[in-house]
Coordinates of C-alpha atoms in Angstrom, one line a residue:
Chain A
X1 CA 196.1 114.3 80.2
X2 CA 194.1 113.9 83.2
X3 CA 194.2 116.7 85.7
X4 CA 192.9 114.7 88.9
X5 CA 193.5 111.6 89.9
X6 CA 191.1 110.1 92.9
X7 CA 191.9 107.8 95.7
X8 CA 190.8 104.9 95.9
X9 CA 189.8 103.6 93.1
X10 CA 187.0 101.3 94.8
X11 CA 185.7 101.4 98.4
X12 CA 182.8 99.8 99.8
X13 CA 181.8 100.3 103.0
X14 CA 178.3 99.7 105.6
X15 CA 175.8 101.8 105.8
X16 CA 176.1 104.1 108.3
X17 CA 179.9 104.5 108.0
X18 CA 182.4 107.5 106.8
X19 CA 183.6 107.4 103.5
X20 CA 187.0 109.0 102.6
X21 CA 187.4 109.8 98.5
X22 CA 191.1 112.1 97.6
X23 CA 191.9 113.4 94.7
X24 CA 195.5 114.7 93.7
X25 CA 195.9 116.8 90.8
X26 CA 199.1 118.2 89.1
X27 CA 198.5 122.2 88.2
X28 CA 198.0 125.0 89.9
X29 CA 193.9 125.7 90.1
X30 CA 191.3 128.7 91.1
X31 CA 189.2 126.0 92.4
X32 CA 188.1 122.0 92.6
X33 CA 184.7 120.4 92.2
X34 CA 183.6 117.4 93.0
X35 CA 181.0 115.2 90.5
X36 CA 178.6 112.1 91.0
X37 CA 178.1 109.8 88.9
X38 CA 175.1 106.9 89.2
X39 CA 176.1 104.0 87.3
X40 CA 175.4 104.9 83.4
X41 CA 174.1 108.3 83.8
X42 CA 175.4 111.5 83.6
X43 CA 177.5 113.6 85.7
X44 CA 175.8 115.5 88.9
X45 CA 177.6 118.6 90.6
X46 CA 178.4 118.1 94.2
X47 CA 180.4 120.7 95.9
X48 CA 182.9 123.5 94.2
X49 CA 185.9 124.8 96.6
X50 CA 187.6 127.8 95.8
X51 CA 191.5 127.9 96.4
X52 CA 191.7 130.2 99.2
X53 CA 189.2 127.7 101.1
X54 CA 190.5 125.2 102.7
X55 CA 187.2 123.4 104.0
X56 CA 183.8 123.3 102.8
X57 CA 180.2 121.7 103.9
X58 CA 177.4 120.8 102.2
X59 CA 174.8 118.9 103.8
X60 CA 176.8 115.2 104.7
X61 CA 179.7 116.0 102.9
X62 CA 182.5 117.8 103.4
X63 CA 185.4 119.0 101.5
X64 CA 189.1 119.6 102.0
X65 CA 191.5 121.3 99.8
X66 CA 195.0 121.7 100.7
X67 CA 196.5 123.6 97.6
X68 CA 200.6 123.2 99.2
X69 CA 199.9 119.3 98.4
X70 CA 197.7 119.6 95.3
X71 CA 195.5 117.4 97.2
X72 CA 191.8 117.2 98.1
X73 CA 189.1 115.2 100.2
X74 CA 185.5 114.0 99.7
X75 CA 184.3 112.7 102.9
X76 CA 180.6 111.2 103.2
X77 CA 179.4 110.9 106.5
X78 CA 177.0 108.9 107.7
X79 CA 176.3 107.1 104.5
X80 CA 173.3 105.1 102.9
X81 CA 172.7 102.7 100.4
X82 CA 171.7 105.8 98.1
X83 CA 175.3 107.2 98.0
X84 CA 176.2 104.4 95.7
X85 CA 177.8 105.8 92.9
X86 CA 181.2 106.7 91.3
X87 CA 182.4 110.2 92.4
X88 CA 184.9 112.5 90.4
X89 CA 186.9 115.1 91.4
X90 CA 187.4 118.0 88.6
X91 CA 189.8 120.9 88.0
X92 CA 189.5 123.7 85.4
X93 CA 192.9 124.3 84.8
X94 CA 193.0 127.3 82.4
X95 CA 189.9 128.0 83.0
X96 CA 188.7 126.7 79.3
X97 CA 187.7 123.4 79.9
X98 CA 187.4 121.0 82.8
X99 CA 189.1 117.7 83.2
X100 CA 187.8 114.8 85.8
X101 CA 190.0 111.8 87.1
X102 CA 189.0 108.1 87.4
X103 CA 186.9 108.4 90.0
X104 CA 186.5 106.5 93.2
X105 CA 183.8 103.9 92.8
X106 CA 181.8 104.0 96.6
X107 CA 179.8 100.8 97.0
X108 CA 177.7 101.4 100.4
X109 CA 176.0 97.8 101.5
X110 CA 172.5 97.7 103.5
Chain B
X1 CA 164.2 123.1 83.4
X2 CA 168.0 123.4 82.8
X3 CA 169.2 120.6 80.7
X4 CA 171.5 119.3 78.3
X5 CA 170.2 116.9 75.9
X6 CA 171.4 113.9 74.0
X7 CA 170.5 111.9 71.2
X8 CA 170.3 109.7 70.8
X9 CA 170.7 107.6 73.9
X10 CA 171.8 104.4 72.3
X11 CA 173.2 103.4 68.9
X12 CA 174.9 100.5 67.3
X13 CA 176.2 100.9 63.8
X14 CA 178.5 99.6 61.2
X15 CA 182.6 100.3 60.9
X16 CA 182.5 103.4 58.8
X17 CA 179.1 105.1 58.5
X18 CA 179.1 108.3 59.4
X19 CA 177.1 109.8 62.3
X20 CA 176.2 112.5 64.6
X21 CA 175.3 112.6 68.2
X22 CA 174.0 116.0 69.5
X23 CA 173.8 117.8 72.1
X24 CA 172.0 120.9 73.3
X25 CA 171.7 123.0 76.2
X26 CA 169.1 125.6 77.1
X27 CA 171.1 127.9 79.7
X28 CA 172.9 130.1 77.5
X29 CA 176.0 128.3 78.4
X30 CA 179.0 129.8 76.4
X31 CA 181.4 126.7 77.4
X32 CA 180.3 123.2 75.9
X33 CA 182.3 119.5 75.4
X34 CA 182.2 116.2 75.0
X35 CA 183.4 113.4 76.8
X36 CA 184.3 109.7 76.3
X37 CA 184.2 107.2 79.0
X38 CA 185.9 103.9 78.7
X39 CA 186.1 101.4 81.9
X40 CA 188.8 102.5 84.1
X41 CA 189.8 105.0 82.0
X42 CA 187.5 108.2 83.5
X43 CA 186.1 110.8 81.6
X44 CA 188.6 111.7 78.8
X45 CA 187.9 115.2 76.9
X46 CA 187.1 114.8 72.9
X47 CA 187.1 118.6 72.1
X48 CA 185.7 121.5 73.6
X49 CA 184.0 124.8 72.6
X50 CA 184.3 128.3 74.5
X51 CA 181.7 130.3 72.6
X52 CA 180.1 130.1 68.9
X53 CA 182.8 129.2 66.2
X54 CA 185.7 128.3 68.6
X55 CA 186.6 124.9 69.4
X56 CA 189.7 123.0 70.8
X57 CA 190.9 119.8 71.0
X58 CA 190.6 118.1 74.0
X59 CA 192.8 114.8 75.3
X60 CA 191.4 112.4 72.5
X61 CA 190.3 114.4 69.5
X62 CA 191.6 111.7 66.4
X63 CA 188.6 110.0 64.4
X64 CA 186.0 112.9 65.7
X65 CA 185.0 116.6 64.6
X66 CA 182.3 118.9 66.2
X67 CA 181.0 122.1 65.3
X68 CA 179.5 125.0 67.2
X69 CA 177.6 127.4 64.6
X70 CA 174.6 128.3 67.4
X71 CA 175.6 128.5 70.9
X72 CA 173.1 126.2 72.2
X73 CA 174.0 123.1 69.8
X74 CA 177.5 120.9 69.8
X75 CA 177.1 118.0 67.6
X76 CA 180.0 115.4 68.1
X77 CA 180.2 113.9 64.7
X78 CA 182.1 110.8 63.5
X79 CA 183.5 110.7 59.9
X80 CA 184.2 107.4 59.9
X81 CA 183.8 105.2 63.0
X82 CA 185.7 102.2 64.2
X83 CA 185.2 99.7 67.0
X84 CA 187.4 101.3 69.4
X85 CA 185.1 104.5 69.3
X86 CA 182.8 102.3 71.2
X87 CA 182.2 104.1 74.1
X88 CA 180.0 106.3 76.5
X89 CA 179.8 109.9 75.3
X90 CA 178.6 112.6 77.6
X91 CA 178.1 116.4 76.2
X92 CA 178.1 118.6 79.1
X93 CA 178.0 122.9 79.4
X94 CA 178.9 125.5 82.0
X95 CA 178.8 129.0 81.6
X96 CA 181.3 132.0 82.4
X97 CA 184.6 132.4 82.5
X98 CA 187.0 131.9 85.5
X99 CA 186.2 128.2 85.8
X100 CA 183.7 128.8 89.0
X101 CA 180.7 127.8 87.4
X102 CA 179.7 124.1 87.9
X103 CA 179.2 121.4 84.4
X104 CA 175.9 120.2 83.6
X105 CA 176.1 116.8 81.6
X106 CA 173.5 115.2 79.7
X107 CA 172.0 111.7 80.1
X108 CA 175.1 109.8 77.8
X109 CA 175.0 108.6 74.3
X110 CA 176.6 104.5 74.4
X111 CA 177.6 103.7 71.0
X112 CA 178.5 100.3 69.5
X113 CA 180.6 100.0 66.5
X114 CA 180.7 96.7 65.1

């Protein structure tokens, strides 16, 4: 069964605009990640977020975890036409294995 | 150059001839699996192997076996395949335990079945 689930599951948006991605997921974790995926290719590593964080930063994105919802947030800012891409959110949940949503498929028009 | 790597990239081939698609990683990686994705479905896990000689099923294990006899090499292998195996595989690896170490995925194998 999947672990996270992501929110939406499309957005597009202008260049230059925030983009919002959530992900919900069910168990109790020792941290989230978020992935990228360019259409057709493999999986890329974005940002990891331990449980007792609640906010992260990595270049224009920034992560929120809020374990009391099981909840968490992607936010792009400031995006371009690059950031294009599917984006999955991903949960180890016994630490054996790691299982990724839907994804949020972020379209971001010129 | 970290990498995992897949081959082959593309295949199309016949209901019931068997096949392998391999995967191997050059980081040491004890934790390796494989991945199907189907449109709107995500990334669903096939199996998954913690270490040389131990593997687990993932989410959709039936029609599909793997082995894990070196630590660097997890071929997915397909007894018999059928058209609804058609699909994007991805292999992927992390290393260590505790589930704070980030997945490395390879370029993605798309099989056909017809």
């Amino acid at each position: 069964s999947q672990q996270g689930e992501e929110d939406p599951q499309a957005l597009s948006i202008q260049e230059g605009e925030n983009a919002t991605m959530n992900c919900s997921y069910k168990t109790s974790i020792n941290n989230l990640q978020w992935y990228r995926q360019n259409s057709g290719r493999g999986l890329v590593h974005l940002i990891l977020i331990r449980s007792n964080e609640r906010e992260k930063h990595s270049g224009r994105l920034r992560v929120t975890l809020d374990t009391s919802k099981k909840s968490s947030s992607l936010l792009i800012t400031a995006s371009r036409a690059a950031d294009t891409a599917s984006y999955f959110c991903a949960t180890p949940p016994n630490n054996n294995d790691m299982r990724f949503g839907a994804g949020t498929r972020l379209t971001v028009k010129p | 150059e970290a990498q995992v790597t897949q081959n082959p990239r593309y295949l199309i081939t016949v209901t019931g001839k068997k096949l392998t698609v391999t995967c191997s990683q050059n980081m040491n990686h004890e934790y390796m699996s494989w991945y199907r994705q189907d449109p709107g479905l995500g990334l669903r896990q096939i199996y998954y192997s913690m270490n040389v000689e131990v593997t687990d099923k993932g989410d959709v294990p039936e029609g599909y076996k793997v082995s894990r006899k070196e630590k660097r090499n997890f071929p997915l292998i397909l007894e018999s395949p059928s058209p609804n195996q058609t699909s994007l595989y991805f292999c992927a690896s992390r290393g260590g335990a505790g589930g704070y170490t980030e997945a490395f995925f390879g370029q993605g194998t798309r099989l056909t079945v017809v």
